[in-house]
Coordinates of C-alpha atoms and ligand atoms in Angstrom, one line a residue:
Chain C
M1 CA 110.1 106.3 53.8
A2 CA 107.9 105.6 50.5
V3 CA 106.3 109.2 49.3
Q4 CA 103.7 109.9 46.6
T5 CA 105.6 110.8 43.4
V6 CA 105.5 114.2 42.6
A7 CA 105.7 114.3 38.8
N8 CA 105.5 118.2 38.0
T9 CA 105.9 121.4 39.8
A10 CA 103.5 124.4 39.5
D11 CA 105.2 128.0 39.1
A12 CA 103.3 131.3 40.1
T13 CA 102.0 131.6 37.1
G14 CA 100.2 128.4 37.1
S15 CA 102.1 126.5 34.3
T16 CA 104.3 123.3 34.7
T17 CA 107.3 122.5 34.2
P18 CA 108.9 119.2 34.3
A19 CA 110.3 118.1 38.2
P20 CA 114.2 118.5 38.3
D21 CA 116.1 115.5 38.3
L22 CA 117.4 114.9 41.6
G23 CA 117.4 111.1 41.8
P24 CA 115.8 109.5 44.3
A25 CA 114.5 112.7 46.1
A26 CA 110.9 112.6 45.5
A27 CA 109.8 115.6 47.7
L28 CA 110.1 118.0 50.4
S29 CA 108.6 117.4 54.1
C30 CA 108.5 119.6 57.0
R31 CA 110.3 118.2 59.7
E32 CA 107.8 119.6 62.4
C33 CA 104.4 118.9 60.8
G34 CA 104.9 116.4 58.2
E35 CA 103.4 118.8 55.3
R36 CA 104.9 118.0 51.7
F37 CA 105.8 120.1 48.9
P38 CA 107.5 119.5 45.7
L39 CA 111.0 119.7 44.8
G40 CA 111.9 123.3 44.4
P41 CA 114.2 126.0 46.3
I42 CA 112.2 126.2 48.9
F43 CA 113.3 125.8 52.7
A44 CA 110.8 126.6 55.3
C45 CA 107.2 125.3 55.8
V46 CA 104.5 127.5 54.7
S47 CA 102.4 126.3 57.3
C48 CA 104.6 126.1 60.9
F49 CA 107.9 127.8 59.8
G50 CA 109.5 124.2 60.3
P51 CA 112.7 123.1 58.0
L52 CA 111.9 121.1 55.0
E53 CA 114.1 118.0 54.2
V54 CA 114.6 115.7 51.4
A55 CA 112.2 112.9 51.4
Y56 CA 113.0 109.7 49.1
E57 CA 111.9 107.1 46.5
L58 CA 114.5 104.4 48.1
P59 CA 116.2 102.3 45.7
A60 CA 114.6 98.8 45.5
G61 CA 116.4 95.8 46.0
G62 CA 118.1 94.7 49.4
P63 CA 120.8 95.7 51.2
E64 CA 123.1 93.5 49.9
E65 CA 122.8 94.8 46.4
L66 CA 122.5 98.5 47.6
R67 CA 126.3 97.7 49.3
R68 CA 127.4 96.1 46.5
R69 CA 126.2 99.4 44.4
I70 CA 127.8 101.8 47.2
E71 CA 131.4 99.8 47.5
A72 CA 131.6 99.7 43.7
G73 CA 131.1 103.5 43.3
P74 CA 134.0 106.2 43.2
K75 CA 136.0 106.9 46.3
N76 CA 134.0 110.3 47.1
I77 CA 130.6 110.7 48.5
W78 CA 129.0 110.1 45.0
R79 CA 129.4 106.2 45.9
Y80 CA 126.5 107.3 48.1
A81 CA 124.2 108.8 45.0
P82 CA 121.3 106.2 45.3
L83 CA 121.1 107.6 48.8
L84 CA 121.2 111.4 47.9
P85 CA 119.3 114.3 45.9
V86 CA 121.6 113.9 43.1
P87 CA 121.1 112.5 39.5
A88 CA 122.2 109.1 38.8
D89 CA 125.0 110.5 36.5
V90 CA 126.3 113.0 39.2
A91 CA 129.8 111.4 39.4
G92 CA 130.4 112.4 35.6
K93 CA 129.8 116.1 36.5
P94 CA 132.7 118.7 37.5
S95 CA 132.7 118.5 41.2
L96 CA 135.5 119.0 43.8
N97 CA 134.5 115.1 44.3
P98 CA 134.9 115.7 48.4
G99 CA 134.3 112.8 50.8
F100 CA 135.3 109.1 51.8
T101 CA 138.2 111.1 54.0
Q102 CA 140.2 108.8 56.5
L103 CA 138.7 107.5 59.7
V104 CA 141.8 107.1 61.5
Q105 CA 142.3 104.6 64.5
A106 CA 143.7 106.9 67.3
D107 CA 145.4 104.4 69.7
N108 CA 147.7 107.2 71.0
L109 CA 145.2 109.6 71.8
A110 CA 143.0 106.6 73.1
R111 CA 145.5 105.7 75.5
E112 CA 145.9 109.4 76.6
L113 CA 142.2 109.8 77.4
G114 CA 141.8 106.4 78.9
V115 CA 139.2 105.1 76.1
T116 CA 139.8 101.2 75.6
G117 CA 136.5 100.8 73.8
G118 CA 138.1 102.1 70.4
L119 CA 138.9 105.7 69.7
Y120 CA 138.7 107.0 65.9
I121 CA 139.0 110.7 64.4
K122 CA 136.7 110.9 61.3
D123 CA 139.4 113.5 59.9
D124 CA 137.7 115.7 57.2
S125 CA 140.1 118.3 56.9
G126 CA 141.3 116.0 54.3
N127 CA 139.0 117.2 51.8
P128 CA 139.6 119.4 48.8
T129 CA 139.1 122.7 50.9
H130 CA 139.8 121.3 54.1
S131 CA 136.5 121.1 55.5
F132 CA 133.1 119.4 55.7
K133 CA 131.6 121.8 54.1
D134 CA 132.7 120.4 50.7
R135 CA 130.4 117.8 51.4
V136 CA 127.1 119.7 52.0
V137 CA 128.2 122.3 48.8
A138 CA 128.6 119.5 46.5
I139 CA 125.0 118.3 46.9
A140 CA 123.8 121.7 46.8
V141 CA 125.7 122.5 43.9
E142 CA 123.7 119.6 42.1
A143 CA 120.2 121.2 43.3
A144 CA 121.5 124.7 42.1
R145 CA 122.2 122.9 38.7
A146 CA 118.8 121.3 38.5
F147 CA 117.1 124.6 39.4
G148 CA 118.7 126.7 37.1
F149 CA 120.3 128.8 39.2
T150 CA 123.4 130.9 37.9
T151 CA 124.8 132.7 41.3
L152 CA 126.1 130.4 44.1
S153 CA 126.2 132.0 47.5
C154 CA 126.1 131.5 51.1
S155 CA 126.5 132.8 54.6
S156 CA 129.3 131.5 56.2
T157 CA 131.6 131.6 59.4
G158 CA 134.5 131.2 56.6
N159 CA 134.7 127.5 56.0
L160 CA 131.4 127.2 53.8
A161 CA 132.5 130.6 51.9
G162 CA 135.9 128.8 50.7
A163 CA 133.8 125.3 50.0
V164 CA 131.3 127.8 47.8
G165 CA 134.1 129.6 45.7
A166 CA 135.9 126.5 45.1
A167 CA 133.1 124.4 44.0
A168 CA 131.7 127.2 41.9
A169 CA 134.8 127.8 40.3
R170 CA 135.1 124.1 39.2
A171 CA 131.4 123.6 38.4
G172 CA 130.9 127.1 36.3
F173 CA 129.1 129.2 38.6
R174 CA 129.4 132.7 39.4
S175 CA 129.6 133.1 43.0
C176 CA 129.2 135.6 45.8
V177 CA 129.7 134.6 49.7
F178 CA 128.8 137.0 52.6
I179 CA 131.1 136.4 55.9
P180 CA 131.8 138.2 58.9
H181 CA 134.3 140.8 58.5
D182 CA 136.5 139.9 61.2
L183 CA 137.3 136.0 60.4
E184 CA 140.6 134.3 60.5
Q185 CA 142.7 135.0 57.8
G186 CA 143.5 131.5 56.7
K187 CA 139.5 131.5 56.1
V188 CA 138.9 134.8 54.4
V189 CA 142.1 133.7 51.5
M190 CA 140.5 130.9 51.1
A191 CA 137.6 132.4 50.6
A192 CA 138.8 134.8 48.3
V193 CA 141.8 132.7 45.9
Y194 CA 139.0 131.0 43.8
G195 CA 138.2 134.1 42.1
G196 CA 134.4 134.7 43.4
E197 CA 132.8 137.6 45.1
L198 CA 133.5 138.1 48.8
V199 CA 131.8 140.2 51.1
G200 CA 132.4 141.3 54.6
I201 CA 129.8 142.2 56.7
E202 CA 129.8 144.6 59.7
G203 CA 128.4 142.1 62.1
T204 CA 128.4 138.6 63.7
Y205 CA 127.6 135.3 61.3
D206 CA 123.9 135.8 62.7
D207 CA 123.6 139.2 61.2
V208 CA 125.3 138.2 57.7
N209 CA 122.2 134.9 58.1
R210 CA 119.4 137.4 58.6
F211 CA 120.7 139.8 55.6
C212 CA 121.0 136.9 53.3
S213 CA 117.7 135.7 54.1
E214 CA 116.1 139.3 53.5
L215 CA 118.1 139.2 50.2
I216 CA 116.3 135.6 49.3
G217 CA 112.9 137.5 49.9
D218 CA 113.8 140.7 47.2
P219 CA 114.2 140.9 43.5
L220 CA 117.8 141.8 44.3
G221 CA 118.3 138.1 45.1
E222 CA 116.2 136.4 41.9
G223 CA 118.6 133.5 40.1
W224 CA 120.6 133.1 43.4
G225 CA 121.3 130.0 44.8
F226 CA 122.3 130.3 48.7
V227 CA 123.3 126.7 49.5
N228 CA 122.1 127.0 53.3
V229 CA 119.4 129.2 52.5
N230 CA 116.7 128.7 49.8
L231 CA 119.2 125.1 48.7
R232 CA 119.0 124.3 52.5
P233 CA 117.3 121.0 52.2
Y234 CA 119.5 119.5 49.5
Y235 CA 122.5 121.0 51.4
G236 CA 122.0 119.3 54.6
E237 CA 121.9 116.3 53.1
G238 CA 125.5 116.2 52.3
S239 CA 126.4 115.7 56.0
K240 CA 124.6 112.3 55.9
T241 CA 127.9 111.2 54.2
L242 CA 129.3 111.5 57.4
A243 CA 127.6 108.9 58.7
Y244 CA 127.6 106.7 55.8
E245 CA 131.6 106.9 55.7
I246 CA 131.6 105.9 59.6
C247 CA 129.9 103.3 59.4
E248 CA 131.0 101.7 55.9
Q249 CA 134.3 102.3 57.3
L250 CA 134.2 100.4 60.6
G251 CA 132.6 97.3 58.6
W252 CA 129.1 98.5 58.0
R253 CA 128.7 98.8 61.7
L254 CA 127.4 101.2 63.8
P255 CA 129.6 103.2 66.2
D256 CA 128.4 103.3 69.9
Q257 CA 129.1 106.9 70.5
I258 CA 129.7 110.1 67.9
V259 CA 130.9 113.5 69.0
I260 CA 130.0 116.4 67.0
P261 CA 130.4 119.8 67.0
I262 CA 127.7 122.2 66.6
A263 CA 127.3 125.6 64.8
S264 CA 123.7 125.3 63.5
G265 CA 123.5 122.2 64.5
S266 CA 122.5 120.7 60.7
Q267 CA 125.9 118.2 60.5
L268 CA 124.5 116.9 64.0
T269 CA 120.8 116.4 62.7
K270 CA 121.8 115.2 59.5
I271 CA 124.3 112.6 60.7
D272 CA 121.4 111.1 62.8
K273 CA 119.2 111.0 60.0
G274 CA 121.6 109.2 58.1
L275 CA 122.3 106.5 60.5
Q276 CA 118.7 105.9 60.8
E277 CA 118.6 105.8 57.0
L278 CA 121.2 102.9 57.0
I279 CA 119.0 101.1 59.9
K280 CA 116.1 101.0 58.0
L281 CA 118.0 100.1 54.5
G282 CA 119.3 97.6 56.6
L283 CA 122.6 98.0 55.7
V284 CA 123.8 97.9 59.4
E285 CA 122.7 95.9 62.4
D286 CA 119.9 98.5 64.3
R287 CA 121.7 98.8 67.9
P288 CA 121.6 101.7 70.1
Y289 CA 123.9 104.6 69.6
K290 CA 124.3 108.0 71.3
I291 CA 124.9 111.2 69.7
F292 CA 127.1 113.9 71.7
G293 CA 126.9 117.7 70.6
A294 CA 130.5 119.8 71.2
Q295 CA 130.2 123.6 71.8
A296 CA 132.6 126.7 72.7
E297 CA 131.9 127.7 76.2
G298 CA 131.7 131.4 74.3
C299 CA 129.2 130.0 72.2
S300 CA 127.4 127.6 73.7
P301 CA 123.3 128.3 73.3
V302 CA 122.3 124.7 72.9
S303 CA 124.9 123.2 75.7
A304 CA 123.2 125.6 78.1
A305 CA 119.3 124.7 76.9
Y306 CA 120.7 121.1 77.1
K307 CA 122.1 121.6 80.9
A308 CA 118.9 123.8 81.9
G309 CA 116.6 121.1 80.5
H310 CA 114.9 123.4 77.9
D311 CA 113.5 122.5 74.8
V312 CA 114.3 125.6 73.3
V313 CA 117.3 127.6 72.4
R314 CA 117.9 131.1 73.6
P315 CA 120.0 133.0 71.1
V316 CA 123.5 134.1 72.8
K317 CA 126.2 136.7 71.1
P318 CA 129.3 134.6 70.6
D319 CA 132.9 135.2 71.6
T320 CA 135.1 132.4 71.4
I321 CA 138.4 131.6 69.1
A322 CA 136.0 128.6 67.6
K323 CA 134.6 131.2 64.9
S324 CA 133.5 128.4 62.6
L325 CA 131.2 127.4 65.3
A326 CA 130.3 131.0 66.8
I327 CA 126.5 130.8 65.5
G328 CA 124.5 132.2 68.3
N329 CA 121.4 131.3 67.0
P330 CA 121.7 127.8 65.9
A331 CA 118.4 127.0 63.4
D332 CA 118.6 123.3 64.5
G333 CA 119.3 123.6 67.8
P334 CA 116.1 122.1 69.1
Y335 CA 116.7 118.7 67.0
V336 CA 120.2 118.6 68.5
L337 CA 118.5 118.7 71.7
D338 CA 115.7 116.1 70.8
I339 CA 118.5 113.8 69.3
A340 CA 121.0 114.1 72.6
R341 CA 118.1 113.2 74.6
R342 CA 116.7 110.7 72.4
T343 CA 119.6 108.5 71.9
G344 CA 121.4 108.9 75.7
G345 CA 123.9 111.5 74.4
A346 CA 124.7 115.1 75.9
V347 CA 125.6 118.4 75.0
E348 CA 128.8 119.9 76.4
D349 CA 131.0 122.8 75.9
V350 CA 134.8 123.8 76.6
T351 CA 136.6 127.0 77.1
D352 CA 138.9 128.4 74.7
G353 CA 142.2 127.5 76.8
Q354 CA 140.9 123.8 76.6
I355 CA 140.3 123.9 72.7
V356 CA 143.8 125.1 72.3
D357 CA 145.0 122.2 74.4
A358 CA 142.8 119.8 72.8
I359 CA 144.1 120.7 69.2
K360 CA 147.7 120.2 70.7
L361 CA 147.2 116.8 72.1
L362 CA 145.6 115.6 69.0
A363 CA 148.4 117.0 66.7
R364 CA 151.0 115.5 69.7
T365 CA 149.3 112.3 69.8
E366 CA 147.9 111.4 66.0
G367 CA 149.7 114.0 63.6
I368 CA 146.6 115.5 63.1
F369 CA 146.6 119.2 62.9
A370 CA 142.7 120.4 63.7
E371 CA 140.7 123.8 63.6
T372 CA 139.3 124.9 66.3
A373 CA 136.4 123.3 65.3
G374 CA 138.2 120.0 66.0
G375 CA 139.7 121.0 69.3
V376 CA 136.0 121.8 70.5
T377 CA 135.0 118.1 69.7
V378 CA 138.2 116.7 71.1
G379 CA 138.1 118.6 74.4
V380 CA 134.6 118.0 74.6
T381 CA 135.4 114.2 74.6
R382 CA 138.0 114.5 77.2
K383 CA 135.8 116.4 79.3
L384 CA 132.6 113.9 79.1
I385 CA 135.3 111.0 79.9
E386 CA 136.6 113.0 82.9
N387 CA 132.9 113.7 84.3
G388 CA 131.8 110.0 83.8
V389 CA 129.0 111.2 80.5
L390 CA 130.9 109.5 77.7
D391 CA 131.8 105.3 78.1
P392 CA 135.6 105.0 77.6
A393 CA 134.8 101.2 77.0
L394 CA 132.7 101.8 74.0
T395 CA 133.3 102.3 70.1
T396 CA 133.9 106.2 70.0
V397 CA 134.1 108.2 66.8
V398 CA 135.2 112.2 67.2
L399 CA 134.9 114.5 64.5
N400 CA 137.4 116.8 63.1
T401 CA 135.8 119.0 60.7
G402 CA 138.5 121.3 59.7
D403 CA 142.1 121.7 59.2
G404 CA 144.2 123.7 61.7
L405 CA 146.2 125.8 59.2
K406 CA 143.2 127.6 58.8
T407 CA 143.2 128.9 62.5
L408 CA 146.8 129.3 63.0
D409 CA 146.3 131.9 65.3
A410 CA 144.9 129.9 67.7
V411 CA 148.3 128.0 68.7
A412 CA 150.8 130.5 67.1
P413 CA 151.4 132.1 70.5
T414 CA 152.3 128.7 72.0
S415 CA 154.0 127.1 69.2
G416 CA 157.2 127.7 67.8
P417 CA 160.7 126.4 67.4
T418 CA 161.9 124.5 70.3
A419 CA 165.7 125.7 69.8
T420 CA 167.1 128.4 67.8
I421 CA 171.1 127.6 67.1
R422 CA 174.0 128.3 65.0
P423 CA 174.5 125.5 62.2
S424 CA 177.3 123.9 64.1
L425 CA 177.6 120.5 65.7
E426 CA 178.4 122.4 68.8
A427 CA 175.5 124.5 69.4
F428 CA 173.4 121.6 68.5
R429 CA 175.3 119.4 71.7
A430 CA 174.8 122.4 73.7
A431 CA 170.9 122.6 73.1
G432 CA 171.0 119.1 74.6
L433 CA 168.8 117.7 71.7
A434 CA 171.0 114.3 71.0
T435 CA 169.8 111.3 71.5
D436 CA 171.8 109.0 74.0
Chain G
M1 CA 102.7 153.7 66.4
S2 CA 103.1 153.1 63.1
V3 CA 105.7 150.4 61.8
T4 CA 106.6 148.8 58.6
V5 CA 106.6 145.0 58.7
R6 CA 109.0 143.1 56.2
I7 CA 107.1 140.0 55.2
P8 CA 108.8 136.5 53.7
T9 CA 108.3 134.9 50.8
I10 CA 105.9 132.1 52.5
L11 CA 103.4 134.5 54.3
R12 CA 103.4 136.8 51.2
T13 CA 99.9 135.3 49.6
Y14 CA 98.4 136.8 53.0
T15 CA 99.6 140.4 51.3
D16 CA 98.9 140.2 47.6
G17 CA 102.7 139.4 47.1
R18 CA 103.9 142.7 49.1
S19 CA 107.2 141.9 50.7
E20 CA 106.3 145.1 53.2
V21 CA 103.2 146.2 55.1
P22 CA 102.5 148.8 57.5
A23 CA 101.2 147.8 60.9
E24 CA 100.4 149.7 64.0
G25 CA 100.7 148.8 67.4
T26 CA 103.0 149.6 70.5
T27 CA 104.4 146.0 71.1
L28 CA 105.2 143.2 68.9
A29 CA 101.9 141.3 70.0
E30 CA 99.9 144.5 68.9
V31 CA 101.4 145.1 66.0
I32 CA 100.7 140.9 64.9
A33 CA 96.9 141.8 65.8
D34 CA 97.1 144.6 63.8
L35 CA 98.5 142.5 60.8
E36 CA 95.7 139.8 61.4
K37 CA 92.9 142.6 61.1
N38 CA 94.3 143.3 57.5
H39 CA 95.7 139.9 56.7
A40 CA 93.5 137.4 58.0
G41 CA 95.4 134.0 58.8
I42 CA 98.7 135.7 59.2
A43 CA 98.9 135.6 62.9
A44 CA 98.2 131.4 63.1
R45 CA 101.0 131.0 60.7
V46 CA 103.6 133.0 63.2
L47 CA 102.0 132.2 66.3
D48 CA 101.5 128.6 67.9
D49 CA 98.3 127.2 69.3
A50 CA 99.5 128.8 72.5
G51 CA 99.8 132.4 71.2
K52 CA 103.8 131.9 71.3
L53 CA 106.1 132.9 68.5
R54 CA 106.8 129.4 67.0
R55 CA 110.2 128.0 67.3
F56 CA 111.1 128.1 63.8
V57 CA 110.6 131.7 63.1
N58 CA 113.0 134.7 64.0
V59 CA 111.5 138.3 64.5
Y60 CA 113.6 141.4 64.5
V61 CA 112.2 144.7 65.9
N62 CA 115.1 147.2 64.1
D63 CA 118.3 145.3 64.5
D64 CA 117.5 143.2 67.7
D65 CA 116.1 140.0 67.9
V66 CA 113.3 139.8 70.0
R67 CA 114.1 136.8 72.0
F68 CA 117.0 139.0 73.3
E69 CA 114.3 142.0 74.2
Q70 CA 110.5 141.1 75.7
G71 CA 109.7 138.7 72.8
L72 CA 106.2 139.4 72.1
E73 CA 106.1 142.2 74.6
T74 CA 109.0 143.8 73.0
A75 CA 108.3 147.6 72.2
T76 CA 107.5 148.6 68.7
P77 CA 108.7 152.2 68.5
D78 CA 107.4 154.5 65.9
G79 CA 108.9 154.2 62.5
A80 CA 110.4 150.8 63.3
G81 CA 110.9 148.1 60.9
V82 CA 109.6 144.6 62.1
S83 CA 111.3 141.6 60.3
I84 CA 109.7 138.2 60.2
I85 CA 112.4 135.7 58.8
P86 CA 112.5 131.6 58.9
A87 CA 115.4 130.2 60.8
V88 CA 118.2 129.0 58.7
A89 CA 121.1 126.7 59.1
G90 CA 124.3 126.6 57.6
G91 CA 127.8 128.4 58.2
Ligands
PLP501 C1 134.7 123.1 60.7 C2 133.1 123.1 61.0 N1 132.8 122.1 61.9 C3 131.5 122.4 62.5 C4 130.8 122.9 62.0 C5 129.4 123.3 62.3 O1 128.2 122.9 61.6 P1 126.6 123.0 61.4 O2 126.5 124.7 61.6 O3 125.9 122.1 60.4 O4 126.5 122.8 62.8 C6 131.1 124.4 60.9 C7 130.1 125.5 60.6 O5 129.4 126.0 60.7 C8 132.3 124.2 60.6 O6 132.8 125.2 59.9
ZN502 ZN1 105.1 122.4 59.1

């Protein structure tokens, strides 16, 4: 993973500015053709449009030393600073300090699903704004600082908007975020309450995304850091911390199988990148692992491509209660297909009804209230076991990436008081609730 | 048919920095061929070796993603706006 060191970045006028301090990040590299570029707020390869990714000068010293350094670090994503595009003193900067969320050993759910090899829920609803997006945003904020942006922005299905609003408030940026106009109220309120600008766009997420991409190329967007557009290469690295944490929490061991929700496919792609890095660094033993992608049937372009044996993803117009996963044109879809096939995993989808059932199953068995995206991963896990695709005898990690309080509407119609009674012992007895 | 093509930042070296350029053609394929005439090299950036749209580029004719339409054979009516946009991730 050695790269040539890029000392300076040339700007449009040909003058040079010092390279931004992004720690071990050394350059950007095209995931498609390998072409390299100096670190900067760019996201697509000039030759082939492929996505740019951060390439590193990885830490000197062996795995033992690195493991000690990580374990001595703070109980948040900054413990992995030596593997992320952030300055060495990042832990001292104003940040929401996300990460190191619980890896819950889900024995009750395992019994219910017939998993015998160990089942874990990586519960990212425990992050500061209650979704995994705090991880990606925290890294993008450091890039925004390094490149001198003053406004933080994003196109969002809701969770990212909340994460950007909160992180901007803490770090002292102006924020202005864009969402489809018809999101769940929980997400709209969370995106608005931190006091930044919030713009509802009349259209789907894909329309929002297109609008933001055009804003980036226009003088109107000058000085704006869009965490998932021009800061995307840095943003994406935040998802690697999920891979690092899962392995560390398993005692520096790879799980056999991971089930990951897919919207754009970025999270899944970067979790795979994180696992590969741990293997290369010698932090975990090199063993096979399988990655499974999960979608909602009402927005399942990647699952459809997987089942049809295609290596390109044909976009769809989404219609599902899983709005956080409602991206009809997933940019990293082709990589999800590659990874599922390379690792021996699969991509599957579940109906809205199965999503609701799965949310309630997880809540009933483990006391974890997932948002619809978590219902998608749990539902897909159940379906993959029933179809004999996911091996119940192997160690399995299922991601819950967001909090059920954000999507109350999904379960509200079927969740309420078991009984409503007068405040009297008589009424209580009559309701049949006493234990005998 | 005369259309306006919106050029992403990474292709503006071919258009002298301009973010919008005019082009002619009744289909997207013809529009790209016409762009190539005036801005040599641009077609090879948008199309792969097989002459198909690259997989990480999104093209819209007016508001429609051409993958929902007829791809390179999508009609480009007079006065249409064509946008070329790199794929983005996130959410
Ligand atoms: C809760 C939740 N889980 C998962 C995802 C999927 O992430 P990605 O777009 O990286 O595939 C999103 C949003 O995009 C989300 O909001
Ligand atoms: Zn490239």
